mmCIF file of C-alpha atoms and ligand atoms in Angstrom:
data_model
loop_
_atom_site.group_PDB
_atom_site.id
_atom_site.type_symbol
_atom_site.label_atom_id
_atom_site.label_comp_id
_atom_site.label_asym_id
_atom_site.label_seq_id
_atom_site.Cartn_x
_atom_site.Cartn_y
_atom_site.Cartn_z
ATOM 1 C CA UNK P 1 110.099 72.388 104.531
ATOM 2 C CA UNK P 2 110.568 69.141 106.910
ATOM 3 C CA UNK P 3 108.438 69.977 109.816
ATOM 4 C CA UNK P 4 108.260 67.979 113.080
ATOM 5 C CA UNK P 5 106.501 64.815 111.950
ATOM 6 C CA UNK P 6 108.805 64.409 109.045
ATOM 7 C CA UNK P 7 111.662 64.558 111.522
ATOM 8 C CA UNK P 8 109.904 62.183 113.660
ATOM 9 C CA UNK P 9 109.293 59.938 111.115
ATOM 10 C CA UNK P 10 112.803 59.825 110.257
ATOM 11 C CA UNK P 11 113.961 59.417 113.689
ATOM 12 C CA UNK P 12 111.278 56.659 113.893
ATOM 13 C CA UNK P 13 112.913 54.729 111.315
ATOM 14 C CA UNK P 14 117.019 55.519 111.974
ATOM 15 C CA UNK P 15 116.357 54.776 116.024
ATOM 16 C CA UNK P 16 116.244 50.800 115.464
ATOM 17 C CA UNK P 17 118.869 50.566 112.896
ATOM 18 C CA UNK P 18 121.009 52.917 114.661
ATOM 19 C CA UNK P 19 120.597 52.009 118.228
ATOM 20 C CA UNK P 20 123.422 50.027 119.033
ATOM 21 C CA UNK P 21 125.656 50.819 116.067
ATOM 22 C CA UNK P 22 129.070 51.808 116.053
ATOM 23 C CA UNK P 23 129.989 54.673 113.740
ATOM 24 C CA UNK P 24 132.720 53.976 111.511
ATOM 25 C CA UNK P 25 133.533 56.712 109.243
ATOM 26 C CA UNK P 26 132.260 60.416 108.347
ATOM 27 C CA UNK P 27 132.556 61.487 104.603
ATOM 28 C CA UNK P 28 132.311 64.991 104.587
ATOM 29 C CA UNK P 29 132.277 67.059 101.251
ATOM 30 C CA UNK P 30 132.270 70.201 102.891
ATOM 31 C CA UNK P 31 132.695 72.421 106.008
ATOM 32 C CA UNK P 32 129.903 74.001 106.576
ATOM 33 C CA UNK P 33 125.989 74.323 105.951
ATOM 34 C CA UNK P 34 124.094 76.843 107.618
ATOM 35 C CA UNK P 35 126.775 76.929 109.565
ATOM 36 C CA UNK P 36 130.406 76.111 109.795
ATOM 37 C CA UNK P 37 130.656 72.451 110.645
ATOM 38 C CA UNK P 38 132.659 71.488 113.467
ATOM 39 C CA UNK P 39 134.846 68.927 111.611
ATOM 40 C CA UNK P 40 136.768 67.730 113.632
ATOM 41 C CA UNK P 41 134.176 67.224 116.786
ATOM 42 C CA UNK P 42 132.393 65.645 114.461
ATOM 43 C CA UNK P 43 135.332 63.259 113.357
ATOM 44 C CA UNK P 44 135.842 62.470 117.144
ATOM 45 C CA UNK P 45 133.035 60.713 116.919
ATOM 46 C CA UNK P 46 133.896 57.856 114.872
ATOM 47 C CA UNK P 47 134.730 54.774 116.508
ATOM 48 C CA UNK P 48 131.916 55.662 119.205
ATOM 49 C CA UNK P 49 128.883 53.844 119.846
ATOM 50 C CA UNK P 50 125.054 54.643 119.365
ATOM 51 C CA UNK P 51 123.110 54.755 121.966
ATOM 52 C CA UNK P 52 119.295 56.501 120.923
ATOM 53 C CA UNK P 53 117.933 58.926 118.520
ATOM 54 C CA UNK P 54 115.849 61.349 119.672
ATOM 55 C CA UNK P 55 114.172 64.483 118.220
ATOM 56 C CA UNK P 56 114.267 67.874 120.031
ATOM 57 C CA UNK P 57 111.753 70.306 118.266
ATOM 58 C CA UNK P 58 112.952 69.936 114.408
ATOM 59 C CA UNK P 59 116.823 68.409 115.498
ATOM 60 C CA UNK P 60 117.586 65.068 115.128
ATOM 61 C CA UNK P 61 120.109 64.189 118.437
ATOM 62 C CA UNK P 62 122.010 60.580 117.353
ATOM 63 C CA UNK P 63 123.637 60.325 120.900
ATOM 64 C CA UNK P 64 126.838 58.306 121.544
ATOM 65 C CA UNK P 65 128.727 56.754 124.072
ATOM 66 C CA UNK P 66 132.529 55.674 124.431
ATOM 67 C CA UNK P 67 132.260 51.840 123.641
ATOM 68 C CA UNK P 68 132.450 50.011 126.617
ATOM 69 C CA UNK P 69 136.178 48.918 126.211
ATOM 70 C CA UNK P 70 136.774 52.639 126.138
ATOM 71 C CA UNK P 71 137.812 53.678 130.069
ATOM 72 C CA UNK P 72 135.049 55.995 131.220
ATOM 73 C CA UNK P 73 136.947 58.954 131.629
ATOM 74 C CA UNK P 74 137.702 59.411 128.335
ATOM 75 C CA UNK P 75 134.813 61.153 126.867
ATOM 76 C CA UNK P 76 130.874 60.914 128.218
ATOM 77 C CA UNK P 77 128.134 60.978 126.199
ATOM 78 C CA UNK P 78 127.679 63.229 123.418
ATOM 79 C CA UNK P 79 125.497 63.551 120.657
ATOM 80 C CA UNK P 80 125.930 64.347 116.668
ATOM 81 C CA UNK P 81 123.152 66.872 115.828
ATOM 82 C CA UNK P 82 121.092 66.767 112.509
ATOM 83 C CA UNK P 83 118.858 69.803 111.258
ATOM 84 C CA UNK P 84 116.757 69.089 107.600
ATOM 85 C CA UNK P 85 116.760 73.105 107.472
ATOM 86 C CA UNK P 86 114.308 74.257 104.514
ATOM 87 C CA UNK P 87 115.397 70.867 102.028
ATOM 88 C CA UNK P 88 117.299 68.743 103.708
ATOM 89 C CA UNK P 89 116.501 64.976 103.314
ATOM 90 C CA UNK P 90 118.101 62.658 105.347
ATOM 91 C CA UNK P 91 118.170 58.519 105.096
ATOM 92 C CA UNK P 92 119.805 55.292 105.599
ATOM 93 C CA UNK P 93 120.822 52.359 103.477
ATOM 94 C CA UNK P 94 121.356 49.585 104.780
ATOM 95 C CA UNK P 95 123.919 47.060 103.631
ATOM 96 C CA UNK P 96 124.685 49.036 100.161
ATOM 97 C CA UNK P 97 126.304 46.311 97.940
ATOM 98 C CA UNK P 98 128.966 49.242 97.089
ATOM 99 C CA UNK P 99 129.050 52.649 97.906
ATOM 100 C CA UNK P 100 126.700 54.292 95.881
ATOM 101 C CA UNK P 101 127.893 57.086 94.095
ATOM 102 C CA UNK P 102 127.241 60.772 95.086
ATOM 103 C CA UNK P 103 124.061 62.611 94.556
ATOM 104 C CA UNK P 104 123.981 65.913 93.589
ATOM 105 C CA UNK P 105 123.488 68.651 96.798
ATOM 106 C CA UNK P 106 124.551 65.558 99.023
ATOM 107 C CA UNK P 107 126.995 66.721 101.540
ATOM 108 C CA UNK P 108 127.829 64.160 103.792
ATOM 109 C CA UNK P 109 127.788 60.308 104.408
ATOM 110 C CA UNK P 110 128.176 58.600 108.057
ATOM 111 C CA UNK P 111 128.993 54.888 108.034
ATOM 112 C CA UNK P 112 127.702 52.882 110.859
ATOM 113 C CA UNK P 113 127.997 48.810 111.676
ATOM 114 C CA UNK P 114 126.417 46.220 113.664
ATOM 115 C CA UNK P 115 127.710 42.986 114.268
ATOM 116 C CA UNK P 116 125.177 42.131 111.235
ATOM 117 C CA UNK P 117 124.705 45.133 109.334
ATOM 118 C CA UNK P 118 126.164 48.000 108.148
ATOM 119 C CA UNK P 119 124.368 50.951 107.700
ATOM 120 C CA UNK P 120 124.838 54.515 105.798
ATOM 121 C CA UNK P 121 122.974 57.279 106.263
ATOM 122 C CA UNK P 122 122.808 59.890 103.764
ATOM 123 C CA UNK P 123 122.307 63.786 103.910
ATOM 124 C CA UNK P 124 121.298 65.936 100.948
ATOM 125 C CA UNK P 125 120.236 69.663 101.095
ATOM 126 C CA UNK P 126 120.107 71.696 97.909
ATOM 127 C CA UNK P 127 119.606 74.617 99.855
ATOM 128 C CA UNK P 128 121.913 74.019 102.580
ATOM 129 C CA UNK P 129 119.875 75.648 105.206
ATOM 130 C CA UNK P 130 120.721 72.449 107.947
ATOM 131 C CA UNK P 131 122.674 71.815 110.243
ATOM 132 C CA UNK P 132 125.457 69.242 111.387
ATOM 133 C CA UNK P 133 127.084 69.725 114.974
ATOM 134 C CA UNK P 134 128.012 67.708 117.647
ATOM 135 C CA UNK P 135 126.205 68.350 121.387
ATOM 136 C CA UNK P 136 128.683 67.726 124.464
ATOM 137 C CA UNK P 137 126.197 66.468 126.996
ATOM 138 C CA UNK P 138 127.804 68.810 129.657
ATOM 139 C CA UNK P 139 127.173 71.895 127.742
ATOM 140 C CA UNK P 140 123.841 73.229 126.582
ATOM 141 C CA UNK P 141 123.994 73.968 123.145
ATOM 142 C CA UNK P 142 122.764 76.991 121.969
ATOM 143 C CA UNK P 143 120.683 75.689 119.058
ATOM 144 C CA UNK P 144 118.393 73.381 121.689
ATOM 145 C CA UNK P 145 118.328 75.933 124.707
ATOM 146 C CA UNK P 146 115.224 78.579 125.029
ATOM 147 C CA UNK P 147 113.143 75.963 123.256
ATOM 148 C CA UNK P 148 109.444 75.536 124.395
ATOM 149 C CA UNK P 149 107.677 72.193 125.340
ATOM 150 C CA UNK P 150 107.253 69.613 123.258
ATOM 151 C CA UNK P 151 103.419 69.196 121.849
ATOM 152 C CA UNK P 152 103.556 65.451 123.338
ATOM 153 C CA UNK P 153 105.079 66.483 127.131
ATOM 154 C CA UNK P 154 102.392 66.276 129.558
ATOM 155 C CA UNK P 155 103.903 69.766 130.099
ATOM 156 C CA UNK P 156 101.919 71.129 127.386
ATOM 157 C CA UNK P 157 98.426 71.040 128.347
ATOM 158 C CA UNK P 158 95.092 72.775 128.864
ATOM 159 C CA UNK P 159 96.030 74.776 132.480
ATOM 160 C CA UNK P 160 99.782 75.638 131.059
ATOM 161 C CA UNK P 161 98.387 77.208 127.969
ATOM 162 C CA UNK P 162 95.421 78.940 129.674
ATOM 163 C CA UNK P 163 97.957 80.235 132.317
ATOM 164 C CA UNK P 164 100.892 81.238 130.007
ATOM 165 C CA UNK P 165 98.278 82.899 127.531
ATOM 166 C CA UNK P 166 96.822 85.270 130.355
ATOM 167 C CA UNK P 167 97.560 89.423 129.357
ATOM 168 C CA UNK P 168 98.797 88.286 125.737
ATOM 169 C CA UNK P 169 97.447 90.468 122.798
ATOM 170 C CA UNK P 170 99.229 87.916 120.290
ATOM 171 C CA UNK P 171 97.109 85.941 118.171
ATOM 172 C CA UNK P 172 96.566 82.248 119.566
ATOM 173 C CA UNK P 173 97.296 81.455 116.468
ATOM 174 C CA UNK P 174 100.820 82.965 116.666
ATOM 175 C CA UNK P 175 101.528 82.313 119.708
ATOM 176 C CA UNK P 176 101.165 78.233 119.090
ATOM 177 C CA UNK P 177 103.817 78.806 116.547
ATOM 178 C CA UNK P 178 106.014 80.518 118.839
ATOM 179 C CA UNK P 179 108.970 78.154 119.145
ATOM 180 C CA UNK P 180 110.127 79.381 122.634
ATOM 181 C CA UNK P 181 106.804 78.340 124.244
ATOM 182 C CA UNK P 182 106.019 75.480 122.404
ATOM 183 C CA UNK P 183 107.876 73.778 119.380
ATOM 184 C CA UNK P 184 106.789 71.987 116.251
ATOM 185 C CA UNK P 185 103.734 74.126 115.377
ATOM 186 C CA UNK P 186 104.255 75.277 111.680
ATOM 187 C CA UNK P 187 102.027 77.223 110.052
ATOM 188 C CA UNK P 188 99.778 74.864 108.554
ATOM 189 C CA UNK P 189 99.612 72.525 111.457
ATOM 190 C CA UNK P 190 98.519 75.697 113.525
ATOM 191 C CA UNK P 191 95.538 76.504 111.465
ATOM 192 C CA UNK P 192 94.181 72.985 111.410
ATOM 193 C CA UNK P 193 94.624 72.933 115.415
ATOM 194 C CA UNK P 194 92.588 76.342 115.966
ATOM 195 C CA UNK P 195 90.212 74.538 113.350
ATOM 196 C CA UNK P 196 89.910 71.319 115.401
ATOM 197 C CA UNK P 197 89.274 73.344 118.501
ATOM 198 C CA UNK P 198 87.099 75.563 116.848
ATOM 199 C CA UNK P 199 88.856 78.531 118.182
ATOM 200 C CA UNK P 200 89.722 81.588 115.706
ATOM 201 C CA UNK P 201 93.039 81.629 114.961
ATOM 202 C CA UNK P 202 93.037 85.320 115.029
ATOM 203 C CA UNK P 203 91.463 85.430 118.710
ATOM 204 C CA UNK P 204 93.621 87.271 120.838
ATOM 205 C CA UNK P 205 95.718 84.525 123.376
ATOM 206 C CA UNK P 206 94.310 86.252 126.841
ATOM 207 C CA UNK P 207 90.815 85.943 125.399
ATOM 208 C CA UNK P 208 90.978 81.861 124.920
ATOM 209 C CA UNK P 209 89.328 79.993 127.785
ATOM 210 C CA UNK P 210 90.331 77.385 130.131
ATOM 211 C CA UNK P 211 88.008 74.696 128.156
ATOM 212 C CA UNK P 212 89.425 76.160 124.618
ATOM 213 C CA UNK P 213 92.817 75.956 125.792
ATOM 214 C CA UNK P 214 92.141 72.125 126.475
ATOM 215 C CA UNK P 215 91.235 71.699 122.675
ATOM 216 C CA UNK P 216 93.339 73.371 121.354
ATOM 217 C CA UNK P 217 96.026 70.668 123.108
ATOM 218 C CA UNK P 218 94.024 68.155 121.779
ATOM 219 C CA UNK P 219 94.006 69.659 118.104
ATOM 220 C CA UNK P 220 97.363 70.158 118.182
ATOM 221 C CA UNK P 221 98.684 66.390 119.155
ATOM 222 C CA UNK P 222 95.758 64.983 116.687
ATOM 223 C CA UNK P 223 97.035 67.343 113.835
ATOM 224 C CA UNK P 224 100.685 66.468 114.621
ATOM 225 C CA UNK P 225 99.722 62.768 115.074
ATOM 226 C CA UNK P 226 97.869 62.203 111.985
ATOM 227 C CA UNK P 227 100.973 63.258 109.974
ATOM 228 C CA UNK P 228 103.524 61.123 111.962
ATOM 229 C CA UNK P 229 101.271 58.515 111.045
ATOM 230 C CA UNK P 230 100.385 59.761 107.111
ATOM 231 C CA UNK P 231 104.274 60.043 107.185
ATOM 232 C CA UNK P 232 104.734 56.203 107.279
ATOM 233 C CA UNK P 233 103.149 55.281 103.558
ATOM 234 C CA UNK P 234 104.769 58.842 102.111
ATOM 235 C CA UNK P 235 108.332 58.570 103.412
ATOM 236 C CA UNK P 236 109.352 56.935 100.544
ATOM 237 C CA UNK P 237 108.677 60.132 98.241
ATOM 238 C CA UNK P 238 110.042 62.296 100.850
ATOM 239 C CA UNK P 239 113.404 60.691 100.955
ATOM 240 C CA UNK P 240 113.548 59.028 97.148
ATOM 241 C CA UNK P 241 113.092 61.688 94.608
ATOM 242 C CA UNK P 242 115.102 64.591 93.875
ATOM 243 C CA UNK P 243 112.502 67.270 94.702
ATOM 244 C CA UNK P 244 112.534 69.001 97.947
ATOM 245 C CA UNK P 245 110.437 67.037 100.414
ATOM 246 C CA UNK P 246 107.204 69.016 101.327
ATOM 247 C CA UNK P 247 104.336 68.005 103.857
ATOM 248 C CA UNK P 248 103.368 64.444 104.535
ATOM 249 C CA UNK P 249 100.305 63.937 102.738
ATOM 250 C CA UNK P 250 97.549 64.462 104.986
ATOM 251 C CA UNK P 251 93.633 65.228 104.644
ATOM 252 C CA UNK P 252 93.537 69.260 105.459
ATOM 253 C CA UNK P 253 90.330 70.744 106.960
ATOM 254 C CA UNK P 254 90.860 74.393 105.967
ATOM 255 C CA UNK P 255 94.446 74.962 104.921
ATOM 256 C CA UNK P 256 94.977 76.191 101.816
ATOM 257 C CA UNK P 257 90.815 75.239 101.154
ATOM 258 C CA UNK P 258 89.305 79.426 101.000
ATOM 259 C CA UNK P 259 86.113 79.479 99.236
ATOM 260 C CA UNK P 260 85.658 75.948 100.238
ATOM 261 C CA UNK P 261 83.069 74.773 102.937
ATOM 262 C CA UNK P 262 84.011 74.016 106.255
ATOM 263 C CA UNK P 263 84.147 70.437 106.701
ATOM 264 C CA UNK P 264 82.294 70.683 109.750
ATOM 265 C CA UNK P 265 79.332 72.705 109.196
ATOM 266 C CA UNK P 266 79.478 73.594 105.517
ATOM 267 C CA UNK P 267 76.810 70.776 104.558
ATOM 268 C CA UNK P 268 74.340 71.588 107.382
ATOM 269 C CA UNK P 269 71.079 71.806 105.802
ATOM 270 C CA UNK P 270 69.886 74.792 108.386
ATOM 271 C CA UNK P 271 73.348 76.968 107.512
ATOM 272 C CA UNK P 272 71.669 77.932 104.748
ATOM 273 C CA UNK P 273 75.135 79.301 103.202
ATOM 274 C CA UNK P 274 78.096 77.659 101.711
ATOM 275 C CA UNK P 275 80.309 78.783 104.517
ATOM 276 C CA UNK P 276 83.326 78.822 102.876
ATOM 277 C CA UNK P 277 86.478 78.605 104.558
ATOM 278 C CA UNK P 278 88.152 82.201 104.695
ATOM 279 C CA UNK P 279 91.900 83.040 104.023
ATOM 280 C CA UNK P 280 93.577 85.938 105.598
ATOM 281 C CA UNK P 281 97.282 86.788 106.316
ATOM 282 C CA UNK P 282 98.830 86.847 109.783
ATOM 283 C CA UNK P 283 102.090 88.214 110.020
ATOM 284 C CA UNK P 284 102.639 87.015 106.472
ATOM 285 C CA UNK P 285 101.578 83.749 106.742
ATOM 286 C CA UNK P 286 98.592 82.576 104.732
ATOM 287 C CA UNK P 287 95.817 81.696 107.826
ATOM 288 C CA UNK P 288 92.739 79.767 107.242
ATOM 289 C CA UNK P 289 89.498 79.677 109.169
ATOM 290 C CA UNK P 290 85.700 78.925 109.514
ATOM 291 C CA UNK P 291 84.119 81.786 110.368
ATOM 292 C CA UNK P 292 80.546 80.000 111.457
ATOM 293 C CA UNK P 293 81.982 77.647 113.519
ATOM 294 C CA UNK P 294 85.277 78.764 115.131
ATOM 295 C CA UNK P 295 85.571 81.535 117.651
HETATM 296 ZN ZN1 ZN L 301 82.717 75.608 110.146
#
């Protein structure tokens, strides 16, 4: 499923297209995915003008403004909300010669202009496990609120992790995919970050140290980071074909690698073993480790 750096890589690319833009007309095929689609908040916001994308956890936030010629009072800012859910794939054209026709599972169409261009950006979700809904900047909205830091805040760091880890039984591993404390952590970004900080992913939380909590901030930003920037030469596949977009292509160290040596100390000549990478299930997830070198 889309995970944070696909949604950041698609943010990445609507944010200077978008910014700016004026959206001129919705084309919705139907009212609801995961969940009912507010259709006629979202038709308010035609006629309104971009003003950023931004990503919160896995939601894409397209935030408008009244145009300027609009008197202030009459509506603030706002902002349409986009969730890729297990399939979803969304993209832009820009300057389609006509409208292009239809693809099959796409379920809606937003139409967007510049002095110069005009844009449309596409949804299409076989599964139809997003989300479209439109955030009133006065309100919190109950899909964003109880979410955890974001992996690149300077709020997530070494002494908050330590600190918010102390008397916790959980698994570290779990508890870095725990979307109320920190979000964007899927399951195979979390075993490459206990990996890179060579700290067991099945360690209990209270027993990681101050130093391992620091790596394990580092692991996660360089996993995360590596597959914003692997996302970049694969985004093509992940919005072009017709099958459901998976994980940017990125070099794993021990995800989905058991029996495999570790790619840090499985060719030292004094091992003396293999060390092969070891596969267990945590909480039903499929968990990968080395057990020489992390602890
Ligand atoms: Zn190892």
């Amino acid at each position: 499923m889309p995970e944070l750096p696909e949604v950041e890589t698609v943010r990445a690319w609507l944010a200077p297209a978008l910014a700016g833009a004026t959206l001129s007309r919705v084309e919705l095929r139907r009212d609801d995915l995961r969940y009912p689609i507010p259709v006629v908040l979202v038709q308010a916001q035609v006629g309104r003008l971009v003003t950023a994308v931004r990503r919160r956890a896995k939601y894409l936030l397209i935030d408008t403004a009244p145009q300027p010629t609009v008197a202030a009072d009459e509506s603030g800012a706002s902002a349409l909300l986009i969730h890729l859910g297990m399939s979803g794939r969304c993209w832009l054209e820009s300057d389609p010669v006509d409208p292009p026709p239809w693809r099959k599972h796409e379920h809606w169409r937003m139409w967007l202009h510049t002095p110069q261009h005009q844009h449309l950006l596409r949804y299409q979700d076989a599964r139809r496990f997003g989300a479209l809904d439109v955030v009133e900047a006065t309100t919190p909205h109950r899909l964003l609120v109880g979410l955890g830091h974001e992996p690149f805040d300077s709020a997530f760091n070494g002494a908050w992790l330590h600190a918010s880890t102390r008397n916790r039984k959980t698994a570290i591993k779990t508890f870095l995919m725990d979307a109320t404390r920190l979000v964007g952590v899927g399951n195979i970004y979390a075993s490459e970050a206990c990996w890179r900080a060579r700290v067991h992913p099945l360690k209990p939380a209270a027993k990681v140290g101050r130093a391992a909590a620091d790596r394990l901030v580092v692991g996660v930003r360089d996993v995360l980071r590596e597959a914003i920037a692997a996302g970049g030469s694969t985004l093509k596949d992940f919005v072009g074909g017709d099958e459901n977009p998976g994980y940017f292509q990125q070099r794993l160290d021990v995800y989905g690698r058991g029996g495999e040596p570790c790619h840090r100390c499985g060719d030292d000549p004094d091992a003396g073993d293999q060390r092969p990478i070891v596969r267990v299930v945590l909480l039903g997830r499929a968990t990968y480790f080395c057990a020489a070198c992390q602890r």
